[in-house]
Amino acid sequence: YVHCKAGRTRSATLVGCYLMSQHDKWTPEMAVDRMKAVRPHVLLHNKQWQAMRDFHKDLIGETKQ
């Protein structure tokens, strides 16, 4: 269980990164789609999207090394 005040941005970013780390082929968009299917009010802003993309880029780099 992960939650912040509204559970829309910060916690969703963290959960999205977790989902990508657990599912090798998932992109940020796929993680957000899954979260929104369960919790439709998830709302990521540019900074959260960028954090997820940066995390995804790092994950991909780890798998190539």
PDB file of N, CA and C in Angstrom:
ATOM      1  N   TYR A   1       0.839  -1.158   0.000  1.00  0.00           N
ATOM      2  CA  TYR A   1       0.000   0.000   0.000  1.00  0.00           C
ATOM      3  C   TYR A   1       0.893   1.233   0.000  1.00  0.00           C
ATOM      4  N   VAL A   2       0.713   2.077  -0.998  1.00  0.00           N
ATOM      5  CA  VAL A   2       1.463   3.331  -1.107  1.00  0.00           C
ATOM      6  C   VAL A   2       0.446   4.449  -1.228  1.00  0.00           C
ATOM      7  N   HIS A   3       0.655   5.513  -0.448  1.00  0.00           N
ATOM      8  CA  HIS A   3      -0.319   6.600  -0.502  1.00  0.00           C
ATOM      9  C   HIS A   3       0.299   7.906  -0.019  1.00  0.00           C
ATOM     10  N   CYS A   4      -0.024   8.987  -0.698  1.00  0.00           N
ATOM     11  CA  CYS A   4       0.292  10.324  -0.212  1.00  0.00           C
ATOM     12  C   CYS A   4      -1.045  11.049  -0.113  1.00  0.00           C
ATOM     13  N   LYS A   5      -1.057  12.327   0.050  1.00  0.00           N
ATOM     14  CA  LYS A   5      -2.297  13.044   0.338  1.00  0.00           C
ATOM     15  C   LYS A   5      -3.459  12.642  -0.565  1.00  0.00           C
ATOM     16  N   ALA A   6      -3.299  12.741  -1.863  1.00  0.00           N
ATOM     17  CA  ALA A   6      -4.387  12.375  -2.771  1.00  0.00           C
ATOM     18  C   ALA A   6      -4.076  11.107  -3.559  1.00  0.00           C
ATOM     19  N   GLY A   7      -2.830  10.657  -3.517  1.00  0.00           N
ATOM     20  CA  GLY A   7      -2.449   9.459  -4.247  1.00  0.00           C
ATOM     21  C   GLY A   7      -2.524   9.610  -5.748  1.00  0.00           C
ATOM     22  N   ARG A   8      -2.271  10.814  -6.219  1.00  0.00           N
ATOM     23  CA  ARG A   8      -2.416  11.080  -7.649  1.00  0.00           C
ATOM     24  C   ARG A   8      -1.106  11.308  -8.376  1.00  0.00           C
ATOM     25  N   THR A   9      -0.129  11.914  -7.714  1.00  0.00           N
ATOM     26  CA  THR A   9       1.088  12.285  -8.423  1.00  0.00           C
ATOM     27  C   THR A   9       2.336  11.624  -7.838  1.00  0.00           C
ATOM     28  N   ARG A  10       2.718  12.017  -6.641  1.00  0.00           N
ATOM     29  CA  ARG A  10       3.973  11.498  -6.070  1.00  0.00           C
ATOM     30  C   ARG A  10       3.936   9.992  -5.868  1.00  0.00           C
ATOM     31  N   SER A  11       2.903   9.508  -5.213  1.00  0.00           N
ATOM     32  CA  SER A  11       2.840   8.060  -4.988  1.00  0.00           C
ATOM     33  C   SER A  11       2.659   7.315  -6.301  1.00  0.00           C
ATOM     34  N   ALA A  12       1.911   7.891  -7.240  1.00  0.00           N
ATOM     35  CA  ALA A  12       1.730   7.249  -8.546  1.00  0.00           C
ATOM     36  C   ALA A  12       3.057   7.162  -9.293  1.00  0.00           C
ATOM     37  N   THR A  13       3.891   8.169  -9.173  1.00  0.00           N
ATOM     38  CA  THR A  13       5.207   8.145  -9.814  1.00  0.00           C
ATOM     39  C   THR A  13       6.045   7.005  -9.240  1.00  0.00           C
ATOM     40  N   LEU A  14       6.033   6.880  -7.925  1.00  0.00           N
ATOM     41  CA  LEU A  14       6.783   5.821  -7.264  1.00  0.00           C
ATOM     42  C   LEU A  14       6.257   4.443  -7.674  1.00  0.00           C
ATOM     43  N   VAL A  15       4.952   4.277  -7.684  1.00  0.00           N
ATOM     44  CA  VAL A  15       4.368   2.991  -8.069  1.00  0.00           C
ATOM     45  C   VAL A  15       4.656   2.693  -9.536  1.00  0.00           C
ATOM     46  N   GLY A  16       4.593   3.705 -10.393  1.00  0.00           N
ATOM     47  CA  GLY A  16       4.912   3.510 -11.801  1.00  0.00           C
ATOM     48  C   GLY A  16       6.336   3.015 -11.991  1.00  0.00           C
ATOM     49  N   CYS A  17       7.265   3.592 -11.260  1.00  0.00           N
ATOM     50  CA  CYS A  17       8.663   3.152 -11.337  1.00  0.00           C
ATOM     51  C   CYS A  17       8.799   1.718 -10.827  1.00  0.00           C
ATOM     52  N   TYR A  18       8.092   1.406  -9.758  1.00  0.00           N
ATOM     53  CA  TYR A  18       8.110   0.037  -9.241  1.00  0.00           C
ATOM     54  C   TYR A  18       7.580  -0.942 -10.291  1.00  0.00           C
ATOM     55  N   LEU A  19       6.453  -0.599 -10.924  1.00  0.00           N
ATOM     56  CA  LEU A  19       5.878  -1.478 -11.937  1.00  0.00           C
ATOM     57  C   LEU A  19       6.855  -1.719 -13.091  1.00  0.00           C
ATOM     58  N   MET A  20       7.520  -0.666 -13.519  1.00  0.00           N
ATOM     59  CA  MET A  20       8.500  -0.830 -14.594  1.00  0.00           C
ATOM     60  C   MET A  20       9.663  -1.714 -14.160  1.00  0.00           C
ATOM     61  N   SER A  21      10.053  -1.626 -12.897  1.00  0.00           N
ATOM     62  CA  SER A  21      11.160  -2.449 -12.417  1.00  0.00           C
ATOM     63  C   SER A  21      10.761  -3.920 -12.318  1.00  0.00           C
ATOM     64  N   GLN A  22       9.480  -4.191 -12.161  1.00  0.00           N
ATOM     65  CA  GLN A  22       9.002  -5.563 -12.036  1.00  0.00           C
ATOM     66  C   GLN A  22       8.608  -6.205 -13.364  1.00  0.00           C
ATOM     67  N   HIS A  23       8.315  -5.383 -14.356  1.00  0.00           N
ATOM     68  CA  HIS A  23       7.891  -5.867 -15.673  1.00  0.00           C
ATOM     69  C   HIS A  23       8.885  -5.344 -16.710  1.00  0.00           C
ATOM     70  N   ASP A  24       9.767  -6.211 -17.152  1.00  0.00           N
ATOM     71  CA  ASP A  24      10.898  -5.821 -18.005  1.00  0.00           C
ATOM     72  C   ASP A  24      10.536  -4.971 -19.215  1.00  0.00           C
ATOM     73  N   LYS A  25       9.444  -5.252 -19.852  1.00  0.00           N
ATOM     74  CA  LYS A  25       9.114  -4.586 -21.116  1.00  0.00           C
ATOM     75  C   LYS A  25       8.232  -3.347 -20.950  1.00  0.00           C
ATOM     76  N   TRP A  26       7.831  -3.038 -19.721  1.00  0.00           N
ATOM     77  CA  TRP A  26       6.896  -1.925 -19.522  1.00  0.00           C
ATOM     78  C   TRP A  26       7.565  -0.568 -19.701  1.00  0.00           C
ATOM     79  N   THR A  27       6.871   0.305 -20.409  1.00  0.00           N
ATOM     80  CA  THR A  27       7.292   1.696 -20.578  1.00  0.00           C
ATOM     81  C   THR A  27       6.552   2.532 -19.540  1.00  0.00           C
ATOM     82  N   PRO A  28       6.933   3.804 -19.376  1.00  0.00           N
ATOM     83  CA  PRO A  28       6.170   4.669 -18.472  1.00  0.00           C
ATOM     84  C   PRO A  28       4.691   4.735 -18.855  1.00  0.00           C
ATOM     85  N   GLU A  29       4.416   4.786 -20.141  1.00  0.00           N
ATOM     86  CA  GLU A  29       3.027   4.868 -20.590  1.00  0.00           C
ATOM     87  C   GLU A  29       2.240   3.616 -20.208  1.00  0.00           C
ATOM     88  N   MET A  30       2.881   2.463 -20.334  1.00  0.00           N
ATOM     89  CA  MET A  30       2.215   1.215 -19.960  1.00  0.00           C
ATOM     90  C   MET A  30       1.939   1.165 -18.463  1.00  0.00           C
ATOM     91  N   ALA A  31       2.895   1.613 -17.663  1.00  0.00           N
ATOM     92  CA  ALA A  31       2.710   1.629 -16.210  1.00  0.00           C
ATOM     93  C   ALA A  31       1.572   2.565 -15.816  1.00  0.00           C
ATOM     94  N   VAL A  32       1.530   3.735 -16.432  1.00  0.00           N
ATOM     95  CA  VAL A  32       0.470   4.696 -16.109  1.00  0.00           C
ATOM     96  C   VAL A  32      -0.889   4.171 -16.574  1.00  0.00           C
ATOM     97  N   ASP A  33      -0.933   3.551 -17.727  1.00  0.00           N
ATOM     98  CA  ASP A  33      -2.195   2.960 -18.196  1.00  0.00           C
ATOM     99  C   ASP A  33      -2.713   1.937 -17.200  1.00  0.00           C
ATOM    100  N   ARG A  34      -1.809   1.108 -16.675  1.00  0.00           N
ATOM    101  CA  ARG A  34      -2.220   0.091 -15.694  1.00  0.00           C
ATOM    102  C   ARG A  34      -2.727   0.750 -14.418  1.00  0.00           C
ATOM    103  N   MET A  35      -2.016   1.762 -13.944  1.00  0.00           N
ATOM    104  CA  MET A  35      -2.458   2.444 -12.721  1.00  0.00           C
ATOM    105  C   MET A  35      -3.813   3.096 -12.929  1.00  0.00           C
ATOM    106  N   LYS A  36      -4.001   3.749 -14.074  1.00  0.00           N
ATOM    107  CA  LYS A  36      -5.269   4.423 -14.347  1.00  0.00           C
ATOM    108  C   LYS A  36      -6.427   3.435 -14.485  1.00  0.00           C
ATOM    109  N   ALA A  37      -6.134   2.216 -14.911  1.00  0.00           N
ATOM    110  CA  ALA A  37      -7.181   1.199 -14.993  1.00  0.00           C
ATOM    111  C   ALA A  37      -7.700   0.843 -13.605  1.00  0.00           C
ATOM    112  N   VAL A  38      -6.809   0.922 -12.618  1.00  0.00           N
ATOM    113  CA  VAL A  38      -7.177   0.588 -11.242  1.00  0.00           C
ATOM    114  C   VAL A  38      -7.595   1.836 -10.461  1.00  0.00           C
ATOM    115  N   ARG A  39      -6.943   2.944 -10.754  1.00  0.00           N
ATOM    116  CA  ARG A  39      -7.150   4.195 -10.011  1.00  0.00           C
ATOM    117  C   ARG A  39      -7.217   5.339 -11.022  1.00  0.00           C
ATOM    118  N   PRO A  40      -8.413   5.578 -11.582  1.00  0.00           N
ATOM    119  CA  PRO A  40      -8.559   6.522 -12.701  1.00  0.00           C
ATOM    120  C   PRO A  40      -8.124   7.963 -12.413  1.00  0.00           C
ATOM    121  N   HIS A  41      -8.079   8.363 -11.167  1.00  0.00           N
ATOM    122  CA  HIS A  41      -7.742   9.764 -10.887  1.00  0.00           C
ATOM    123  C   HIS A  41      -6.239  10.033 -10.797  1.00  0.00           C
ATOM    124  N   VAL A  42      -5.399   9.058 -11.172  1.00  0.00           N
ATOM    125  CA  VAL A  42      -3.949   9.287 -11.244  1.00  0.00           C
ATOM    126  C   VAL A  42      -3.700  10.433 -12.225  1.00  0.00           C
ATOM    127  N   LEU A  43      -2.880  11.382 -11.806  1.00  0.00           N
ATOM    128  CA  LEU A  43      -2.604  12.555 -12.626  1.00  0.00           C
ATOM    129  C   LEU A  43      -1.123  12.902 -12.520  1.00  0.00           C
ATOM    130  N   LEU A  44      -0.388  12.639 -13.579  1.00  0.00           N
ATOM    131  CA  LEU A  44       1.030  12.961 -13.578  1.00  0.00           C
ATOM    132  C   LEU A  44       1.267  14.257 -14.349  1.00  0.00           C
ATOM    133  N   HIS A  45       2.126  15.085 -13.788  1.00  0.00           N
ATOM    134  CA  HIS A  45       2.514  16.326 -14.437  1.00  0.00           C
ATOM    135  C   HIS A  45       3.845  16.090 -15.165  1.00  0.00           C
ATOM    136  N   ASN A  46       4.318  17.089 -15.871  1.00  0.00           N
ATOM    137  CA  ASN A  46       5.554  16.951 -16.657  1.00  0.00           C
ATOM    138  C   ASN A  46       6.731  16.435 -15.835  1.00  0.00           C
ATOM    139  N   LYS A  47       6.896  16.939 -14.605  1.00  0.00           N
ATOM    140  CA  LYS A  47       8.030  16.513 -13.783  1.00  0.00           C
ATOM    141  C   LYS A  47       7.933  15.037 -13.415  1.00  0.00           C
ATOM    142  N   GLN A  48       6.725  14.561 -13.142  1.00  0.00           N
ATOM    143  CA  GLN A  48       6.558  13.145 -12.814  1.00  0.00           C
ATOM    144  C   GLN A  48       6.797  12.265 -14.040  1.00  0.00           C
ATOM    145  N   TRP A  49       6.284  12.698 -15.189  1.00  0.00           N
ATOM    146  CA  TRP A  49       6.534  11.947 -16.428  1.00  0.00           C
ATOM    147  C   TRP A  49       8.031  11.879 -16.702  1.00  0.00           C
ATOM    148  N   GLN A  50       8.712  12.998 -16.532  1.00  0.00           N
ATOM    149  CA  GLN A  50      10.150  13.018 -16.793  1.00  0.00           C
ATOM    150  C   GLN A  50      10.897  12.113 -15.826  1.00  0.00           C
ATOM    151  N   ALA A  51      10.492  12.109 -14.565  1.00  0.00           N
ATOM    152  CA  ALA A  51      11.127  11.224 -13.587  1.00  0.00           C
ATOM    153  C   ALA A  51      10.936   9.762 -13.986  1.00  0.00           C
ATOM    154  N   MET A  52       9.740   9.414 -14.438  1.00  0.00           N
ATOM    155  CA  MET A  52       9.493   8.041 -14.860  1.00  0.00           C
ATOM    156  C   MET A  52      10.302   7.691 -16.112  1.00  0.00           C
ATOM    157  N   ARG A  53      10.395   8.622 -17.041  1.00  0.00           N
ATOM    158  CA  ARG A  53      11.181   8.368 -18.262  1.00  0.00           C
ATOM    159  C   ARG A  53      12.671   8.217 -17.942  1.00  0.00           C
ATOM    160  N   ASP A  54      13.151   9.048 -17.028  1.00  0.00           N
ATOM    161  CA  ASP A  54      14.556   8.936 -16.613  1.00  0.00           C
ATOM    162  C   ASP A  54      14.807   7.591 -15.933  1.00  0.00           C
ATOM    163  N   PHE A  55      13.892   7.187 -15.071  1.00  0.00           N
ATOM    164  CA  PHE A  55      14.017   5.905 -14.393  1.00  0.00           C
ATOM    165  C   PHE A  55      14.001   4.760 -15.406  1.00  0.00           C
ATOM    166  N   HIS A  56      13.108   4.839 -16.362  1.00  0.00           N
ATOM    167  CA  HIS A  56      13.008   3.812 -17.406  1.00  0.00           C
ATOM    168  C   HIS A  56      14.298   3.742 -18.218  1.00  0.00           C
ATOM    169  N   LYS A  57      14.836   4.893 -18.556  1.00  0.00           N
ATOM    170  CA  LYS A  57      16.098   4.948 -19.303  1.00  0.00           C
ATOM    171  C   LYS A  57      17.214   4.272 -18.505  1.00  0.00           C
ATOM    172  N   ASP A  58      17.253   4.528 -17.205  1.00  0.00           N
ATOM    173  CA  ASP A  58      18.249   3.881 -16.346  1.00  0.00           C
ATOM    174  C   ASP A  58      18.035   2.372 -16.293  1.00  0.00           C
ATOM    175  N   LEU A  59      16.782   1.937 -16.212  1.00  0.00           N
ATOM    176  CA  LEU A  59      16.494   0.503 -16.203  1.00  0.00           C
ATOM    177  C   LEU A  59      16.970  -0.176 -17.478  1.00  0.00           C
ATOM    178  N   ILE A  60      16.695   0.454 -18.609  1.00  0.00           N
ATOM    179  CA  ILE A  60      17.111  -0.109 -19.882  1.00  0.00           C
ATOM    180  C   ILE A  60      18.625  -0.190 -19.963  1.00  0.00           C
ATOM    181  N   GLY A  61      19.291   0.838 -19.470  1.00  0.00           N
ATOM    182  CA  GLY A  61      20.756   0.843 -19.454  1.00  0.00           C
ATOM    183  C   GLY A  61      21.332  -0.279 -18.598  1.00  0.00           C
ATOM    184  N   GLU A  62      20.669  -0.600 -17.477  1.00  0.00           N
ATOM    185  CA  GLU A  62      21.123  -1.670 -16.604  1.00  0.00           C
ATOM    186  C   GLU A  62      21.002  -3.027 -17.295  1.00  0.00           C
ATOM    187  N   THR A  63      19.939  -3.223 -18.052  1.00  0.00           N
ATOM    188  CA  THR A  63      19.730  -4.520 -18.685  1.00  0.00           C
ATOM    189  C   THR A  63      20.693  -4.743 -19.843  1.00  0.00           C
ATOM    190  N   LYS A  64      21.194  -3.669 -20.440  1.00  0.00           N
ATOM    191  CA  LYS A  64      22.125  -3.799 -21.563  1.00  0.00           C
ATOM    192  C   LYS A  64      23.555  -4.069 -21.101  1.00  0.00           C
ATOM    193  N   GLN A  65      23.858  -3.740 -19.866  1.00  0.00           N
ATOM    194  CA  GLN A  65      25.229  -3.894 -19.373  1.00  0.00           C
ATOM    195  C   GLN A  65      25.495  -5.275 -18.864  1.00  0.00           C
TER     196      GLN A  65
END
